[in-house]
Coordinates of C-alpha atoms in Angstrom, one line a residue:
M1 CA 94.3 -6.8 72.8
S2 CA 97.5 -7.9 74.4
Q3 CA 100.3 -9.1 72.1
P4 CA 100.4 -12.9 71.3
P5 CA 103.0 -15.0 73.0
P6 CA 106.3 -14.5 71.1
R7 CA 108.1 -17.4 69.3
V8 CA 111.1 -18.3 71.4
P9 CA 114.3 -20.3 70.9
W10 CA 113.9 -24.0 71.5
Y11 CA 116.3 -23.9 74.5
Y12 CA 114.0 -21.7 76.4
H13 CA 111.9 -24.8 77.1
L14 CA 114.9 -26.6 78.4
L15 CA 115.7 -23.6 80.7
A16 CA 112.1 -23.6 82.0
A17 CA 112.0 -27.4 82.6
P18 CA 113.5 -27.2 86.2
L19 CA 111.2 -24.4 87.2
L20 CA 108.2 -26.2 85.8
A21 CA 109.2 -29.4 87.6
L22 CA 109.4 -27.4 90.9
A23 CA 105.9 -26.0 90.1
H24 CA 104.4 -29.5 90.2
L25 CA 105.6 -30.1 93.7
P26 CA 103.1 -29.6 96.5
L27 CA 103.2 -26.1 98.1
G28 CA 104.2 -27.7 101.4
V29 CA 107.4 -29.0 99.8
L30 CA 108.0 -25.6 98.1
Y31 CA 107.8 -23.9 101.4
G32 CA 110.6 -26.2 102.6
L33 CA 112.6 -25.0 99.7
A34 CA 111.7 -21.4 100.6
R35 CA 113.5 -21.9 104.0
V36 CA 116.7 -22.5 102.0
V37 CA 116.0 -19.5 99.8
Y38 CA 115.4 -17.4 102.9
W39 CA 118.7 -18.3 104.5
L40 CA 120.6 -17.6 101.2
L41 CA 118.9 -14.2 100.8
A42 CA 119.1 -13.0 104.4
Y43 CA 122.4 -14.5 105.5
G44 CA 124.2 -15.8 102.5
V45 CA 124.3 -13.3 99.7
R46 CA 122.4 -10.8 101.8
Y47 CA 120.4 -9.8 98.8
R48 CA 120.0 -6.0 98.7
Q49 CA 120.3 -5.9 102.5
R50 CA 121.6 -2.3 102.5
V51 CA 118.6 -1.2 100.4
V52 CA 116.1 -3.1 102.6
L53 CA 117.4 -1.7 105.9
D54 CA 117.7 1.8 104.6
N55 CA 114.1 1.8 103.3
L56 CA 112.9 0.4 106.6
R57 CA 114.8 3.0 108.7
H58 CA 113.3 5.9 106.6
A59 CA 109.8 4.4 106.6
F60 CA 109.7 3.7 110.4
P61 CA 111.9 6.3 112.1
E62 CA 110.1 5.6 115.4
K63 CA 111.3 2.0 115.5
S64 CA 114.5 0.9 117.1
E65 CA 117.4 -0.7 115.1
A66 CA 116.5 -4.1 116.6
E67 CA 112.9 -3.7 115.5
I68 CA 114.0 -2.6 112.0
R69 CA 116.3 -5.7 111.7
L70 CA 113.4 -8.0 112.9
I71 CA 111.1 -6.6 110.2
G72 CA 113.9 -7.1 107.7
R73 CA 114.3 -10.8 108.6
R74 CA 110.5 -11.3 108.5
F75 CA 110.5 -9.6 105.0
Y76 CA 113.1 -12.0 103.6
W77 CA 111.0 -14.9 104.9
H78 CA 107.9 -13.5 103.2
F79 CA 109.8 -12.8 100.0
A80 CA 111.1 -16.3 99.9
Q81 CA 107.6 -17.6 100.2
V82 CA 106.3 -15.3 97.4
L83 CA 109.1 -16.5 95.1
V84 CA 108.1 -20.2 95.3
E85 CA 104.4 -19.2 95.1
I86 CA 105.1 -17.4 91.9
I87 CA 106.8 -20.5 90.5
K88 CA 103.7 -22.5 91.6
L89 CA 101.6 -20.4 89.2
A90 CA 103.0 -22.6 86.4
A91 CA 101.0 -25.6 87.7
I92 CA 98.5 -24.5 90.4
S93 CA 94.8 -25.3 89.6
P94 CA 92.1 -22.6 89.6
V95 CA 90.4 -24.5 92.4
E96 CA 93.5 -24.6 94.7
L97 CA 94.2 -20.9 94.0
S98 CA 90.6 -20.0 94.9
R99 CA 91.1 -21.7 98.2
R100 CA 94.3 -19.9 98.9
L101 CA 93.3 -16.4 97.8
R102 CA 89.9 -15.0 98.5
F103 CA 88.3 -11.7 97.5
T104 CA 86.5 -10.3 100.5
N105 CA 84.2 -8.0 98.4
P106 CA 84.3 -9.2 94.8
G107 CA 81.0 -7.3 94.1
V108 CA 82.9 -4.0 94.1
L109 CA 84.8 -5.3 91.0
L110 CA 81.9 -7.3 89.4
R111 CA 79.3 -4.6 89.3
P112 CA 81.0 -2.2 87.0
L113 CA 82.1 -5.1 84.8
E114 CA 78.5 -6.2 84.4
E115 CA 77.7 -2.6 83.5
R116 CA 80.4 -2.9 80.8
R117 CA 82.5 -0.2 82.5
L118 CA 86.2 0.0 82.3
V119 CA 87.9 -0.6 85.7
L120 CA 91.4 0.5 86.6
V121 CA 92.7 -1.5 89.5
L122 CA 95.6 0.1 91.3
G123 CA 97.9 -2.4 93.0
S124 CA 101.4 -2.6 94.5
H125 CA 104.2 -4.9 95.3
L126 CA 102.4 -6.0 98.5
G127 CA 101.6 -9.5 99.6
N128 CA 101.6 -11.8 96.5
W129 CA 100.7 -9.4 93.7
E130 CA 101.1 -12.1 91.0
W131 CA 98.5 -14.3 92.6
I132 CA 95.9 -11.5 92.6
L133 CA 96.0 -11.2 88.8
A134 CA 95.9 -14.9 88.3
R135 CA 92.9 -15.4 90.6
A136 CA 91.0 -12.5 89.0
G137 CA 91.7 -13.9 85.6
A138 CA 90.3 -17.3 86.6
L139 CA 87.3 -15.7 88.4
F140 CA 86.4 -13.2 85.6
P141 CA 87.6 -14.9 82.4
G142 CA 88.0 -12.6 79.5
W143 CA 87.7 -9.5 81.6
V144 CA 91.1 -9.1 83.2
A145 CA 94.4 -7.7 82.1
G146 CA 97.6 -6.7 83.8
V147 CA 100.0 -4.0 82.7
Y148 CA 103.6 -4.8 83.2
K149 CA 107.1 -3.6 82.5
V150 CA 108.9 -5.7 79.9
L151 CA 111.9 -7.5 81.4
S152 CA 115.3 -6.9 79.8
N153 CA 116.1 -10.6 80.2
K154 CA 114.4 -12.3 77.2
F155 CA 114.0 -15.7 78.8
F156 CA 112.5 -14.4 82.0
E157 CA 110.2 -12.1 80.0
W158 CA 108.9 -15.1 78.1
F159 CA 108.6 -17.3 81.3
M160 CA 106.9 -14.6 83.5
R161 CA 104.4 -13.8 80.7
R162 CA 103.6 -17.5 80.4
L163 CA 103.0 -17.6 84.2
R164 CA 100.9 -14.5 84.2
T165 CA 98.5 -15.5 81.4
R166 CA 98.2 -19.2 82.2
L167 CA 94.9 -18.9 84.1
G168 CA 93.3 -16.4 81.9
P169 CA 94.4 -12.8 82.3
E170 CA 96.0 -10.9 79.5
A171 CA 99.5 -9.4 79.9
V172 CA 99.8 -5.9 78.4
P173 CA 103.2 -4.3 78.0
M174 CA 103.2 -0.8 79.5
Q175 CA 103.8 0.9 76.2
S176 CA 100.6 -0.7 74.8
T177 CA 98.3 0.4 77.7
L178 CA 96.5 3.2 75.8
R179 CA 95.9 1.1 72.7
Y180 CA 94.5 -1.7 74.9
L181 CA 92.1 0.6 76.7
V182 CA 90.9 2.1 73.4
Q183 CA 90.2 -1.4 72.0
H184 CA 88.3 -2.5 75.2
R185 CA 86.3 0.7 75.8
D186 CA 82.7 -0.1 76.9
T187 CA 83.3 -3.8 76.9
G188 CA 83.6 -4.4 80.7
H189 CA 87.2 -5.0 81.3
T190 CA 89.5 -4.5 84.4
V191 CA 93.1 -3.4 83.8
S192 CA 95.5 -3.7 86.7
L193 CA 98.3 -1.1 87.2
L194 CA 101.2 -1.4 89.7
L195 CA 101.6 2.2 90.7
D196 CA 104.3 1.8 93.3
Q197 CA 107.1 1.4 90.8
A198 CA 109.6 4.3 90.7
A199 CA 108.4 6.8 88.1
G200 CA 111.2 8.7 86.6
P201 CA 111.2 12.4 85.4
A202 CA 110.1 11.4 81.9
D203 CA 107.0 9.6 83.3
R204 CA 105.2 12.8 84.4
P205 CA 105.1 11.6 88.0
Y206 CA 102.9 12.8 90.8
W207 CA 105.1 13.7 93.8
T208 CA 103.8 13.2 97.3
E209 CA 105.2 12.1 100.7
F210 CA 105.2 8.4 101.0
L211 CA 106.5 6.8 104.2
H212 CA 108.3 10.0 105.2
R213 CA 110.1 10.6 101.9
D214 CA 109.2 12.3 98.6
A215 CA 108.2 9.8 96.0
G216 CA 107.1 10.1 92.4
F217 CA 104.2 7.9 91.3
Y218 CA 102.8 7.1 87.9
S219 CA 99.8 9.4 87.5
S220 CA 98.2 7.5 84.6
A221 CA 95.1 6.6 86.5
D222 CA 94.2 10.3 87.0
R223 CA 94.6 10.9 83.3
L224 CA 92.9 7.8 82.0
A225 CA 89.9 7.6 84.3
P226 CA 88.1 10.7 83.0
Q227 CA 89.1 9.9 79.4
F228 CA 87.5 6.4 79.5
D229 CA 84.8 7.0 82.2
A230 CA 86.5 4.4 84.2
I231 CA 85.9 3.2 87.8
V232 CA 89.1 3.3 89.9
L233 CA 89.8 0.7 92.6
Y234 CA 92.6 0.2 95.1
V235 CA 93.4 -3.5 95.7
G236 CA 94.9 -4.4 99.1
I237 CA 96.2 -7.9 100.0
R238 CA 97.2 -9.4 103.3
R239 CA 98.8 -12.8 104.0
E240 CA 96.5 -14.3 106.7
R241 CA 98.7 -17.4 107.2
R242 CA 101.3 -19.3 105.1
G243 CA 99.9 -19.7 101.6
Y244 CA 96.6 -18.0 102.2
Y245 CA 95.7 -14.4 101.3
A246 CA 92.7 -12.0 101.6
V247 CA 92.2 -9.3 99.0
T248 CA 90.0 -6.3 99.5
F249 CA 88.9 -3.6 97.0
A250 CA 88.3 0.0 97.8
E251 CA 86.8 2.6 95.4
L252 CA 89.0 5.6 94.7
P253 CA 88.2 9.0 93.2
G254 CA 87.9 8.8 89.4
G255 CA 90.3 11.6 88.5
P256 CA 90.4 15.3 88.8
L257 CA 87.3 17.5 88.3
P258 CA 87.3 19.4 85.0
G259 CA 88.1 23.1 84.9
L260 CA 90.4 23.2 88.0
A261 CA 92.1 26.5 88.5
P262 CA 95.9 26.6 87.9
T263 CA 96.5 27.3 91.6
V264 CA 94.8 24.1 92.8
S265 CA 97.1 21.8 94.7
E266 CA 98.7 18.8 93.0
A267 CA 96.8 16.5 95.3
L268 CA 93.5 17.7 94.0
R269 CA 94.8 17.3 90.4
H270 CA 95.7 13.6 91.2
P271 CA 93.0 12.5 93.6
A272 CA 93.1 8.8 92.6
T273 CA 96.9 8.5 92.9
E274 CA 96.9 10.4 96.2
A275 CA 94.2 8.1 97.6
F276 CA 96.1 5.1 96.4
V277 CA 99.2 6.2 98.2
R278 CA 97.3 6.7 101.5
H279 CA 95.7 3.3 101.3
L280 CA 99.0 1.7 100.5
E281 CA 100.7 3.4 103.4
A282 CA 98.0 2.1 105.8
D283 CA 98.4 -1.5 104.5
I284 CA 102.2 -1.3 104.8
R285 CA 102.1 -0.1 108.3
A286 CA 99.7 -2.9 109.2
T287 CA 102.0 -5.6 107.8
P288 CA 105.4 -4.1 107.0
E289 CA 107.1 -7.4 106.3
Q290 CA 104.8 -8.0 103.4
Y291 CA 106.0 -5.1 101.2
L292 CA 108.8 -5.4 98.6
W293 CA 111.6 -3.5 100.4
T294 CA 114.3 -4.6 98.0
H295 CA 112.7 -2.3 95.5
R296 CA 114.6 1.0 95.1
R297 CA 111.3 3.0 95.4
W298 CA 113.0 6.3 96.2
K299 CA 115.8 6.4 93.7
H300 CA 114.5 9.5 91.9
N301 CA 114.5 13.0 93.3
R302 CA 111.8 15.6 92.9
R303 CA 112.7 18.4 90.4
F304 CA 111.5 21.9 91.3
N305 CA 111.0 24.5 88.7

């Protein structure tokens, strides 16, 4: 099971108080605050603007500089909205969240859970990824966990863990993933993995072309799915209008076939990850402003033997 909430210094609660106060404001008011955040990020501090524009230019070489900068501005507005929506997780009710985030085909996830199968849900930093986990935890109580990277800042590690688990899902540190899966084998659980984080050389990444550049992806789904007889799903999300999202699941290959010859391509050795990348590319092209372009996704280089 996931680790229990850690004991924290008393002043963490004081630091969290302003954020919790904001969370109790109506979303309409928070979106007004998001306007201020947008102007600060895009025109004030110009938060990672160089990274954002460089990522967009590589991802969409067919677009003009004016189009790239327009997507960039739209991204900052989307990002500002996501930031206040994440804060809202500290107070939003399950009923309100269910109105604002809908699963278009929940049966794809529910059926294997009812069969007590393990489900690996492969997600990304698209749309509002934090709301997906919270909504799934509220809809399928006791069946949902999200794997995450522990934050170096201890206060924000505690605060984000509190937000992520408030409506029911468990939060599993990345280094505890295998232990969690072993403990929940054959119990009907879904474990969410964000695969679009930049996997380093030590992470045994699967390298493939992603938005016109080589990118290394965590390949854990292809290793874990056969080991645990798990169903593998892609989760896509799209903002339909301000504060409202639609989430759709798609079944992916469950890992490589046994006994593959050494000469078989890397794509056949990593079918789940490769399929995930292609789904993600299609979703990004459909709504490019809704991807997290501030992320240094391509900071590692492929190493050839």
